[in-house]
Tab-separated table of N, CA and C in Angstrom:
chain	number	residue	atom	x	y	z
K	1	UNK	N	16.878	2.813	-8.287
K	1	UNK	CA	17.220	4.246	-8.346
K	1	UNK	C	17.195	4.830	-9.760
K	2	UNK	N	17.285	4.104	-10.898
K	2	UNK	CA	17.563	4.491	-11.819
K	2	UNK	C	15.944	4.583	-12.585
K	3	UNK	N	14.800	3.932	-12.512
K	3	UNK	CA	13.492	4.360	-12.488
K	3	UNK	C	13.155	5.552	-12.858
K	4	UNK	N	12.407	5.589	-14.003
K	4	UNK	CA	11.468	6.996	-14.418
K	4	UNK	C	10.692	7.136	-13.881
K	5	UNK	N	10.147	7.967	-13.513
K	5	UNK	CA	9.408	8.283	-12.420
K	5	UNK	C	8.792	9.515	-11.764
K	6	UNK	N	7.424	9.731	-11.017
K	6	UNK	CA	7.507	10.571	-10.087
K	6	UNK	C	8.003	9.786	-8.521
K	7	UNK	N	9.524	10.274	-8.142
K	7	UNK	CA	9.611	9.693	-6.891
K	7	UNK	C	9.080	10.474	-6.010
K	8	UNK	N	8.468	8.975	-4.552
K	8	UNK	CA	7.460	9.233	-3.563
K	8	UNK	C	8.803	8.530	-2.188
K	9	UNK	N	8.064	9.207	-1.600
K	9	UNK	CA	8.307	8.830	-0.053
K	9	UNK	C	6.861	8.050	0.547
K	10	UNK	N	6.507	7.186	1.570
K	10	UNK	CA	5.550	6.955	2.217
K	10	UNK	C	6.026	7.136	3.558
K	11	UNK	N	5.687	8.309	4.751
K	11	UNK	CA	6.055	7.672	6.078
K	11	UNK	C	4.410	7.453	6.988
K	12	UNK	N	4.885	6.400	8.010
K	12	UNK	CA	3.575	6.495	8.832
K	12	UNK	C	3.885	5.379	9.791
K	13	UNK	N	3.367	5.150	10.439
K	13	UNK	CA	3.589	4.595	11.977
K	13	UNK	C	2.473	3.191	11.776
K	14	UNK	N	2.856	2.121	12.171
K	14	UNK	CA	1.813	0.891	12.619
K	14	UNK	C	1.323	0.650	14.110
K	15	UNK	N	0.345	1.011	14.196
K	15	UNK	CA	-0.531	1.492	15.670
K	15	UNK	C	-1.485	0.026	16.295
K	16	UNK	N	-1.369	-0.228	17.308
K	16	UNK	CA	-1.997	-1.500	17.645
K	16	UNK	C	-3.646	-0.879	18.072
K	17	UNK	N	-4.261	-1.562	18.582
K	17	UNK	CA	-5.181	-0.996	19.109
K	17	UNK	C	-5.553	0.132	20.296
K	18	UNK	N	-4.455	0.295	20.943
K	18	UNK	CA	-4.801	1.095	22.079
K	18	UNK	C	-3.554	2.379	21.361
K	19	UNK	N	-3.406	2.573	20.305
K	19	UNK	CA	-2.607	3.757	19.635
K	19	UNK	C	-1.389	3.392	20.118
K	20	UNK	N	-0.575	2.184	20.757
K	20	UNK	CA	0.970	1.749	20.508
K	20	UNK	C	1.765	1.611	19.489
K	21	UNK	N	2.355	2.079	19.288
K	21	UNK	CA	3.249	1.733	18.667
K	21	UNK	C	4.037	-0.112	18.064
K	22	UNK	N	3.450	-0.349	17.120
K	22	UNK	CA	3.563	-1.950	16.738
K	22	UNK	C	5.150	-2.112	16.627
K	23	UNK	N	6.173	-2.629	16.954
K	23	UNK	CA	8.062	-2.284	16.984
K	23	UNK	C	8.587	-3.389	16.250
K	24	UNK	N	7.544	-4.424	16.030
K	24	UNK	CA	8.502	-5.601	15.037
K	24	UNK	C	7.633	-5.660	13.839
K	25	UNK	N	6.668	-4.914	13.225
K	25	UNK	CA	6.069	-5.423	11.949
K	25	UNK	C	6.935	-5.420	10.773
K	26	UNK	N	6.751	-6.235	9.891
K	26	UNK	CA	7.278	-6.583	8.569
K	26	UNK	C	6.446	-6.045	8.262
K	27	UNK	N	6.695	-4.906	6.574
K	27	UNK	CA	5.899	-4.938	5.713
K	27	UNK	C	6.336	-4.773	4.532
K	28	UNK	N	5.440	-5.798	3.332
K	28	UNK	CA	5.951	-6.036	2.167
K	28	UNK	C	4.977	-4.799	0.870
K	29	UNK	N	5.552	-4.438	0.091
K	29	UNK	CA	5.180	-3.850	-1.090
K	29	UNK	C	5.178	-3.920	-2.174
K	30	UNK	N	4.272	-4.095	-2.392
K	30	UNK	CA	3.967	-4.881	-4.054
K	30	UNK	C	3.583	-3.965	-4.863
K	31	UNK	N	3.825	-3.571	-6.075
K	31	UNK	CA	3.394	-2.560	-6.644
K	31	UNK	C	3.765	-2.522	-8.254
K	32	UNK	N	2.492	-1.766	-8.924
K	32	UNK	CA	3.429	-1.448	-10.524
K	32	UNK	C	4.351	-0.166	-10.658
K	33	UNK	N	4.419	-0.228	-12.050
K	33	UNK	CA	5.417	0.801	-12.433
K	33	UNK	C	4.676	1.985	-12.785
K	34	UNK	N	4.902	3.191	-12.734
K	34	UNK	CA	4.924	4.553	-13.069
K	34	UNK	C	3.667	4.167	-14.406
K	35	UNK	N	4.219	3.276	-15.576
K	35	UNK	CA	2.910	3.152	-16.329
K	35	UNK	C	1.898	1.917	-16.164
K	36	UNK	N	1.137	1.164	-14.764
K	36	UNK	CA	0.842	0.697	-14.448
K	36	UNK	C	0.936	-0.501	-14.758
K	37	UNK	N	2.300	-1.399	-14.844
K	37	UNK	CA	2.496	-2.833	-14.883
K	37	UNK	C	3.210	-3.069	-14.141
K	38	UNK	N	2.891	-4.330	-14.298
K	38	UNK	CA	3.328	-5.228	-12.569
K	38	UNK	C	4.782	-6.027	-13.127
K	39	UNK	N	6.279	-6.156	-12.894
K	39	UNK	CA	6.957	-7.078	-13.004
K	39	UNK	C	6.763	-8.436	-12.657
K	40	UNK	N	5.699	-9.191	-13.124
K	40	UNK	CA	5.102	-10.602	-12.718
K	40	UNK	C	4.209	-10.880	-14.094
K	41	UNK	N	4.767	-12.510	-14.329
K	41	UNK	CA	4.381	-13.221	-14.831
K	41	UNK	C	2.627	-12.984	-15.992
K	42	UNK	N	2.331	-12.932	-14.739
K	42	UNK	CA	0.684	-12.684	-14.490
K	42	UNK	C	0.180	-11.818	-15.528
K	43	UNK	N	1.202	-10.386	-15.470
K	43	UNK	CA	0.854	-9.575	-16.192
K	43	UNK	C	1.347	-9.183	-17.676
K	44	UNK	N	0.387	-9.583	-18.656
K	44	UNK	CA	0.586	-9.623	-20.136
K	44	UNK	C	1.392	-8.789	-20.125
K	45	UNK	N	1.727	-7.540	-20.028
K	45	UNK	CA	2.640	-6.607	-20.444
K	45	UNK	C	3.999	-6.710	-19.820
K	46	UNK	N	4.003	-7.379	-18.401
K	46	UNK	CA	5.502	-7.198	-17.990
K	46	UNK	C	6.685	-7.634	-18.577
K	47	UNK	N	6.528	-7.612	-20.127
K	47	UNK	CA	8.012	-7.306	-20.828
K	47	UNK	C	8.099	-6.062	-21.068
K	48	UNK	N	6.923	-5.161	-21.113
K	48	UNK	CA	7.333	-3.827	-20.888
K	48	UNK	C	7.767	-3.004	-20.096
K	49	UNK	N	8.076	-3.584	-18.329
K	49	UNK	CA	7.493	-3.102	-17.453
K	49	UNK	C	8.906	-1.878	-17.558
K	50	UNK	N	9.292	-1.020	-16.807
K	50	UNK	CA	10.478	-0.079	-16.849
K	50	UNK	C	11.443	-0.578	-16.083
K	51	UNK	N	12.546	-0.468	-17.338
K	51	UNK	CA	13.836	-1.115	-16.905
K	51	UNK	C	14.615	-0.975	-15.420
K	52	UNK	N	14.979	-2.197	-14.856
K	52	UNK	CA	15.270	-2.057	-13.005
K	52	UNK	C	14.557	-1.626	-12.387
K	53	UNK	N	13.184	-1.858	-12.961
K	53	UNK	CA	11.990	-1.696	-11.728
K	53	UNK	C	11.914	-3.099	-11.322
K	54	UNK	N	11.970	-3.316	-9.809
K	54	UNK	CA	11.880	-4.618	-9.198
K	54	UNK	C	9.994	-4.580	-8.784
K	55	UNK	N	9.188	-3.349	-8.552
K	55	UNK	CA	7.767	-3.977	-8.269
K	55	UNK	C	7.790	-4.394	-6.558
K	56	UNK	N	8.793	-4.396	-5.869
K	56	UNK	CA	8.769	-5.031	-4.465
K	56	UNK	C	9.406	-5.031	-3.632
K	57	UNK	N	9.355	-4.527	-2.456
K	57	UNK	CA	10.205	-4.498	-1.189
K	57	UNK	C	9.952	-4.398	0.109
K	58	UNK	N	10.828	-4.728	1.104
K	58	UNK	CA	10.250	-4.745	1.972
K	58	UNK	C	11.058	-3.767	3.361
K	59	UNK	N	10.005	-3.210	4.150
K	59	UNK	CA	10.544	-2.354	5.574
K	59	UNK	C	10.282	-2.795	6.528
K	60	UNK	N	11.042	-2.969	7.770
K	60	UNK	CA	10.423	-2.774	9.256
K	60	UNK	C	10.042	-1.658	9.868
K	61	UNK	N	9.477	-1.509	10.684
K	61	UNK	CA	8.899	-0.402	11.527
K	61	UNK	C	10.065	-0.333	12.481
K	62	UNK	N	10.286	0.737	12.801
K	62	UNK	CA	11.337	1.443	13.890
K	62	UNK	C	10.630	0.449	15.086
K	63	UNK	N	11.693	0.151	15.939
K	63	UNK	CA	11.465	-0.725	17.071
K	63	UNK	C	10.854	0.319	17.985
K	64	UNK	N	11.326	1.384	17.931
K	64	UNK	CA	11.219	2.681	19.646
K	64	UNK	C	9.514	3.429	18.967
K	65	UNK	N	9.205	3.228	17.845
K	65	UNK	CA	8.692	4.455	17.526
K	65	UNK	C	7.111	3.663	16.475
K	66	UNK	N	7.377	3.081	16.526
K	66	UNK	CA	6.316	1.898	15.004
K	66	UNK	C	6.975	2.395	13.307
K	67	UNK	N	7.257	3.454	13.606
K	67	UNK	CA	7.355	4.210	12.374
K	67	UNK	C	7.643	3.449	10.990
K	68	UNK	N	7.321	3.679	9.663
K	68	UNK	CA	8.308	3.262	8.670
K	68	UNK	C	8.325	3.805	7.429
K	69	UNK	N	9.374	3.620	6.840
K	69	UNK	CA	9.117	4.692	5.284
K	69	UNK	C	9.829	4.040	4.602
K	70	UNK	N	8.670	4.362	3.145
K	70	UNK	CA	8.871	3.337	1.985
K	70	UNK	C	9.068	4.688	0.636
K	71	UNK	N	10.227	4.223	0.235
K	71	UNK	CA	10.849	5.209	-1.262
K	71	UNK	C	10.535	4.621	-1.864
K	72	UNK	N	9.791	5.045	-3.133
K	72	UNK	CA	9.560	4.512	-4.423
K	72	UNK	C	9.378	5.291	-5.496
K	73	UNK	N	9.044	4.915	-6.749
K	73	UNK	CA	7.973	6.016	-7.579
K	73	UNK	C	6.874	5.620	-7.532
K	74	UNK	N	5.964	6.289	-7.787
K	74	UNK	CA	4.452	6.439	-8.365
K	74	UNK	C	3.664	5.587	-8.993
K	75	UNK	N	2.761	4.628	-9.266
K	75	UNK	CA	2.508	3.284	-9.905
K	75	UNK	C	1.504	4.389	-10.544
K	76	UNK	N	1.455	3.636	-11.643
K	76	UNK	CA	0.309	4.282	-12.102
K	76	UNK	C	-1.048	3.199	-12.359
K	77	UNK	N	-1.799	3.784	-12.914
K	77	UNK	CA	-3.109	2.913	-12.808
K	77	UNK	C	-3.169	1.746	-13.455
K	78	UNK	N	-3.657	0.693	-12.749
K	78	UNK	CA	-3.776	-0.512	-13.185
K	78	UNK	C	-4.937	-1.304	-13.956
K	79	UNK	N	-4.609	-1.510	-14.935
K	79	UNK	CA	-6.168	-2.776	-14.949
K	79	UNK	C	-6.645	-4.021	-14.153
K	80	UNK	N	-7.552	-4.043	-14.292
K	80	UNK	CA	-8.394	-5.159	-13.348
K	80	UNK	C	-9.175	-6.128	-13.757
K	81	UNK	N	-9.826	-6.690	-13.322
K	81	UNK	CA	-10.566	-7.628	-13.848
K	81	UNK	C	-12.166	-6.988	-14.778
K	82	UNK	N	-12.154	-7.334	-15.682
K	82	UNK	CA	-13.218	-7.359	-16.764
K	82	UNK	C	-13.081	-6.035	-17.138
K	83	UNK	N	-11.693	-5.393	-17.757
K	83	UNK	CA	-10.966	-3.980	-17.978
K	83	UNK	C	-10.995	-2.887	-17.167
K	84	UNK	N	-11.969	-3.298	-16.083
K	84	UNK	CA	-12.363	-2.096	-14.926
K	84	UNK	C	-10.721	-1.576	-14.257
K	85	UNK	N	-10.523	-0.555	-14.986
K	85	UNK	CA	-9.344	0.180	-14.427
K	85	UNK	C	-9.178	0.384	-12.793
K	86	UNK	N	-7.830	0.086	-12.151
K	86	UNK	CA	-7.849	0.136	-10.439
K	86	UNK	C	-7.002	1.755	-10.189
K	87	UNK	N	-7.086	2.408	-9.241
K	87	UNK	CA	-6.601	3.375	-9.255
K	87	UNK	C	-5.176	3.305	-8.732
K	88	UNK	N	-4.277	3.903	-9.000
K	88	UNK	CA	-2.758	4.043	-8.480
K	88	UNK	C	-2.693	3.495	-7.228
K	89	UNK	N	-2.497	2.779	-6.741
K	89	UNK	CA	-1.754	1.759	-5.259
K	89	UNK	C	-0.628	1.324	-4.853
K	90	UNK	N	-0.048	1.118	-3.766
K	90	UNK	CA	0.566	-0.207	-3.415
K	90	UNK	C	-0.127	-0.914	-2.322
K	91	UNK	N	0.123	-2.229	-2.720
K	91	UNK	CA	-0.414	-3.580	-1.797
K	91	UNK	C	0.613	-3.451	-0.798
K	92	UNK	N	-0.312	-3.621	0.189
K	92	UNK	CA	0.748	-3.959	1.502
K	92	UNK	C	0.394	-5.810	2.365
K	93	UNK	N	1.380	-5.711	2.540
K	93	UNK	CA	1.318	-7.245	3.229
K	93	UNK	C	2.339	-7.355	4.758
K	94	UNK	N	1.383	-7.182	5.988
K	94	UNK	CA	1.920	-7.610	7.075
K	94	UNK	C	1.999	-8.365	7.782
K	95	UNK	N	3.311	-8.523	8.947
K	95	UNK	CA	3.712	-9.435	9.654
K	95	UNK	C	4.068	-9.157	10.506
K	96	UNK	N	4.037	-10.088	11.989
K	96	UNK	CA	4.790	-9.796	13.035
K	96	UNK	C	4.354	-11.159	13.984
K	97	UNK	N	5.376	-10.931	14.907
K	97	UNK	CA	4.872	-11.697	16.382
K	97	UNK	C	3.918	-11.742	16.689
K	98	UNK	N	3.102	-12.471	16.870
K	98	UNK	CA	1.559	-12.440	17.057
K	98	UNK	C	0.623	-12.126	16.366
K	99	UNK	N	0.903	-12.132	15.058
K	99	UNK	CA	0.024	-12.069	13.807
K	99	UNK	C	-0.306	-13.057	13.392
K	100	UNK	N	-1.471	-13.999	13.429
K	100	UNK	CA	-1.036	-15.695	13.238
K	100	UNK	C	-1.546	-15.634	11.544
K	101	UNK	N	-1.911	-14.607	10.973
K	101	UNK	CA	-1.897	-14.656	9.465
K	101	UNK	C	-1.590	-13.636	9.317
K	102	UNK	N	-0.640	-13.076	7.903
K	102	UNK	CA	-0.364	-11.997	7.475
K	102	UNK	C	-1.621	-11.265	7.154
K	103	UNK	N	-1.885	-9.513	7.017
K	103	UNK	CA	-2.708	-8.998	7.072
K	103	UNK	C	-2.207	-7.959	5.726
K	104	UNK	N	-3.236	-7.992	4.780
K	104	UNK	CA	-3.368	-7.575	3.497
K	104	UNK	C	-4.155	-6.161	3.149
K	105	UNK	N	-3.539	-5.003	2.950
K	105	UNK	CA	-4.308	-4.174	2.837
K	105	UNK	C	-3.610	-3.333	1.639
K	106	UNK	N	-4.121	-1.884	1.145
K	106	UNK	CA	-3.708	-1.497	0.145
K	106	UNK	C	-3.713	0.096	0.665
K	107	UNK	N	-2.797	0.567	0.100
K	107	UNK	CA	-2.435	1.845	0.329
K	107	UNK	C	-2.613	2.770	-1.321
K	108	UNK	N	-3.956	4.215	-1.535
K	108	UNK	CA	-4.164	4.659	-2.565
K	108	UNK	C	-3.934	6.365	-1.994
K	109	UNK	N	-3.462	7.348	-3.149
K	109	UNK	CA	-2.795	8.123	-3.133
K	109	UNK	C	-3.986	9.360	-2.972
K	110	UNK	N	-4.169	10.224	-1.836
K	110	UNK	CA	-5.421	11.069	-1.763
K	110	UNK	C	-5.258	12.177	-2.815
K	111	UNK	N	-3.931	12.136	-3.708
K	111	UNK	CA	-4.299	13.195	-4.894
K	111	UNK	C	-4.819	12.628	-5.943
K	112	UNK	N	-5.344	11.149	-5.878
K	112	UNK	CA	-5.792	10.961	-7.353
K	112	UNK	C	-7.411	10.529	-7.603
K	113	UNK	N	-7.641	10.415	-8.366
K	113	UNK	CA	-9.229	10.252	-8.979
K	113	UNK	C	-9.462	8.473	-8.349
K	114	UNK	N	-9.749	8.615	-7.349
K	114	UNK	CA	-10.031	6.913	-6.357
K	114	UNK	C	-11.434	6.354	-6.971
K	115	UNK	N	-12.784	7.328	-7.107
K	115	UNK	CA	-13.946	7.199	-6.915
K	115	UNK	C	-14.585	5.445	-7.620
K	116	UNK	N	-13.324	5.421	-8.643
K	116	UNK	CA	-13.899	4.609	-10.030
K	116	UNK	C	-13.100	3.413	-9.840
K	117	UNK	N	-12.591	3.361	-8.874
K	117	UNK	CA	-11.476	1.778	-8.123
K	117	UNK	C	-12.455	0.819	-7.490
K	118	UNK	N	-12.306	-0.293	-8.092
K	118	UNK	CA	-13.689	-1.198	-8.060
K	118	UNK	C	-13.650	-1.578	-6.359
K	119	UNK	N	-12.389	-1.920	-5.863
K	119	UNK	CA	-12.054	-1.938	-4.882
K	119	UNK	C	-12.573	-1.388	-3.757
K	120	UNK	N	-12.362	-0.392	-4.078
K	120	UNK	CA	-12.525	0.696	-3.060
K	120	UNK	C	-14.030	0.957	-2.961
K	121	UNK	N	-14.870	0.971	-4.333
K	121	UNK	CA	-16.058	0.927	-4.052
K	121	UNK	C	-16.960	0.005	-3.361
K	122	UNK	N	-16.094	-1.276	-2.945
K	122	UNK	CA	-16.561	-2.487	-2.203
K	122	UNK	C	-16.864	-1.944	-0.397
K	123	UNK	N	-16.056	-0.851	-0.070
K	123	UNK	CA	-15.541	-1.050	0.900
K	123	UNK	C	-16.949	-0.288	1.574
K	124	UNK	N	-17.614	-0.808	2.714
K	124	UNK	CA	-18.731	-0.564	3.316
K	124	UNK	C	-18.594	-0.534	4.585
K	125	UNK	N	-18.934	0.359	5.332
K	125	UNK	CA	-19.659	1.634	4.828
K	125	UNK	C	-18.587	2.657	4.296
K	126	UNK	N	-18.766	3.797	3.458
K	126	UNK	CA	-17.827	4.475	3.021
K	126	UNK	C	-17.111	5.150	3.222
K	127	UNK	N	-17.278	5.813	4.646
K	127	UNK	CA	-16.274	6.652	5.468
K	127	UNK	C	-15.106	5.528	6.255
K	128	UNK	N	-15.101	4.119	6.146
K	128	UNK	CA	-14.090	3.664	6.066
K	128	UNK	C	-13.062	3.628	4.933
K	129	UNK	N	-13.691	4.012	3.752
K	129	UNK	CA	-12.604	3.919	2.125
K	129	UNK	C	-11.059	5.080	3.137
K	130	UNK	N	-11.396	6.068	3.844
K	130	UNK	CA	-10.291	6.700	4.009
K	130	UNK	C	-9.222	6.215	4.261
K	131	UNK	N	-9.613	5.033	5.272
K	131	UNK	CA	-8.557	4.422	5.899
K	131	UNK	C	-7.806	3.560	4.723
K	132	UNK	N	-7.797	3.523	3.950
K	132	UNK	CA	-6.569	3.037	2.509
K	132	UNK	C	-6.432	4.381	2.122
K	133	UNK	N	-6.165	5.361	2.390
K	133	UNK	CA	-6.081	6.553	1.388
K	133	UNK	C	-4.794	7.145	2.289
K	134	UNK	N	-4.108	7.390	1.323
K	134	UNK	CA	-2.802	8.800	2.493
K	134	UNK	C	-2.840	9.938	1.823
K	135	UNK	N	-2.476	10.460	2.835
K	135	UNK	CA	-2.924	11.999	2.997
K	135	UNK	C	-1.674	12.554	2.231
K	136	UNK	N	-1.637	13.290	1.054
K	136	UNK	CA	-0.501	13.948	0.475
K	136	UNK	C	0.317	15.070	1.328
K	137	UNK	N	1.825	15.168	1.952
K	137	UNK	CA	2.034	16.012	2.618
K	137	UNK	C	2.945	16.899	1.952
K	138	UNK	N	2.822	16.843	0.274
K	138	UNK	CA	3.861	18.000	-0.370
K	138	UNK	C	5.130	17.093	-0.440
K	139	UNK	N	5.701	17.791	-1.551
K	139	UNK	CA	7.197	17.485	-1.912
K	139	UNK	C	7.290	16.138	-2.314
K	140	UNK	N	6.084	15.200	-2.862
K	140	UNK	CA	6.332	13.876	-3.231
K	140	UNK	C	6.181	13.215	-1.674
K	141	UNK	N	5.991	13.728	-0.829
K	141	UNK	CA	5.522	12.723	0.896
K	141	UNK	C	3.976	12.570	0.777
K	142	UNK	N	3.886	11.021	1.241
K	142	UNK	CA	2.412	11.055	1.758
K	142	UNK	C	2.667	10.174	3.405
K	143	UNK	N	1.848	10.390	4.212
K	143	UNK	CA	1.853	10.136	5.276
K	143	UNK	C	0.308	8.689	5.081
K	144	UNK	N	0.745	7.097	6.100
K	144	UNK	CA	-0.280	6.955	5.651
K	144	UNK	C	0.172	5.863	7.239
K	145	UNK	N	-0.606	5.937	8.357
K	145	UNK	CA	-0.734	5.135	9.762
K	145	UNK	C	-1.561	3.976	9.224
K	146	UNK	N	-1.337	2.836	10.112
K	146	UNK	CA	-1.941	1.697	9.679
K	146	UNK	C	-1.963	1.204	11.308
K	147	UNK	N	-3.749	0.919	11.360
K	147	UNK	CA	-4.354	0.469	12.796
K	147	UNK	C	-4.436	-0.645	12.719
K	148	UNK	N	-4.172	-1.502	13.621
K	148	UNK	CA	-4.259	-2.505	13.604
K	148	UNK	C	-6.073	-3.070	14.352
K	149	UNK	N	-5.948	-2.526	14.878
K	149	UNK	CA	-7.516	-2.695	15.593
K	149	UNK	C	-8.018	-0.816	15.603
K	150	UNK	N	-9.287	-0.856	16.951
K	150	UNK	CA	-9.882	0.201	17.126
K	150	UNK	C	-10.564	0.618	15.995
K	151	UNK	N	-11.315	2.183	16.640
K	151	UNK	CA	-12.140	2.917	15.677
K	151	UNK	C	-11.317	3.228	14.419
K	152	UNK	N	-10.265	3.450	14.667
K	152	UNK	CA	-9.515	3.857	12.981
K	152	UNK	C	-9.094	2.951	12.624
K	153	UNK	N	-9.428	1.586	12.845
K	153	UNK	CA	-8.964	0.518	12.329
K	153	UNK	C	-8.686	0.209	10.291
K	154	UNK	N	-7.460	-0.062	9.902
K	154	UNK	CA	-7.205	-0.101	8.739
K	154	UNK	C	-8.530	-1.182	8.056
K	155	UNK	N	-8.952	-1.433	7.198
K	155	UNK	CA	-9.759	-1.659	5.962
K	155	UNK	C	-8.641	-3.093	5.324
K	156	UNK	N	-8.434	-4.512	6.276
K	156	UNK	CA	-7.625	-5.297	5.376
K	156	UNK	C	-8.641	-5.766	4.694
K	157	UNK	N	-7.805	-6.827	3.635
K	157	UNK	CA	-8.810	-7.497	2.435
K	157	UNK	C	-8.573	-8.920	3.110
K	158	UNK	N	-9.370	-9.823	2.612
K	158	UNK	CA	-9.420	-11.257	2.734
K	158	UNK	C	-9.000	-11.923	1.423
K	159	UNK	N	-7.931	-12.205	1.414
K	159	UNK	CA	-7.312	-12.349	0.060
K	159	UNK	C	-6.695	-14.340	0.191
């Protein structure tokens, strides 16, 4: 709570394939700080990272409804491999009953400059890149559904 920041809300629903409502998913959030560092090891800078930023947490989805919402601030942009800058994200990592491997995908913010996220430029064909993108709904909300199957099926990574 105490975090500098632009604080965000995320809400959005986990949808199975036939548009159900998913009622037991775990999902984890991994993420940097406001000036894009990660509290982990990994990352040269995280003695800088901003003070009582933990970088990670986790929600369930409403049992009646899939629903779930994640408070945070704002990550800002990250570096990547061979300095190629990544655009503002959080990693998501899911779970549930009948998931026999967790499922890895990333959630990027539709107000920011995505085009140049090495990532994202992987993703083929390109009118799937949307499906990692949430839709800004004002006031610091972004709305962002995650399919588990079907035509709007989410974009996981193989990680």
């Amino acid at each position: 709570p105490d975090v500098a920041g632009e604080r965000i809300a995320v809400e959005g629903r986990v949808l199975d394939g036939l548009g159900a409502p998913v009622r037991d998913m775990l999902i984890e959030v991994w993420q940097a700080d406001p000036h894009g560092i990660h509290p982990h090891p990994a990352d040269p800078r995280a003695a800088d990272v901003a003070p009582g930023f933990a970088g990670f947490g986790r929600v369930a989805t409403d049992f009646d409804t899939g629903a779930y919402r994640i408070e945070t601030v704002k990550p800002g942009p990250v570096p990547g491999r061979h300095g190629r800058m990544q655009a503002p994200h959080l990693s998501l990592w899911l779970a549930a009953r009948g998931v026999n491997v967790g499922l890895h995908t990333r959630l990027y913010f539709g107000d920011e400059d995505n085009d140049a996220d090495p990532l994202l430029a992987m993703v083929d064909p390109p009118a799937r890149r949307g499906t990692l993108v949430a839709a800004a709904a004002g006031g610091g909300l972004y709305r962002f559904d995650i399919h588990l199957q079907g035509d709007s099926e989410t974009v996981f990574l193989d990680v």
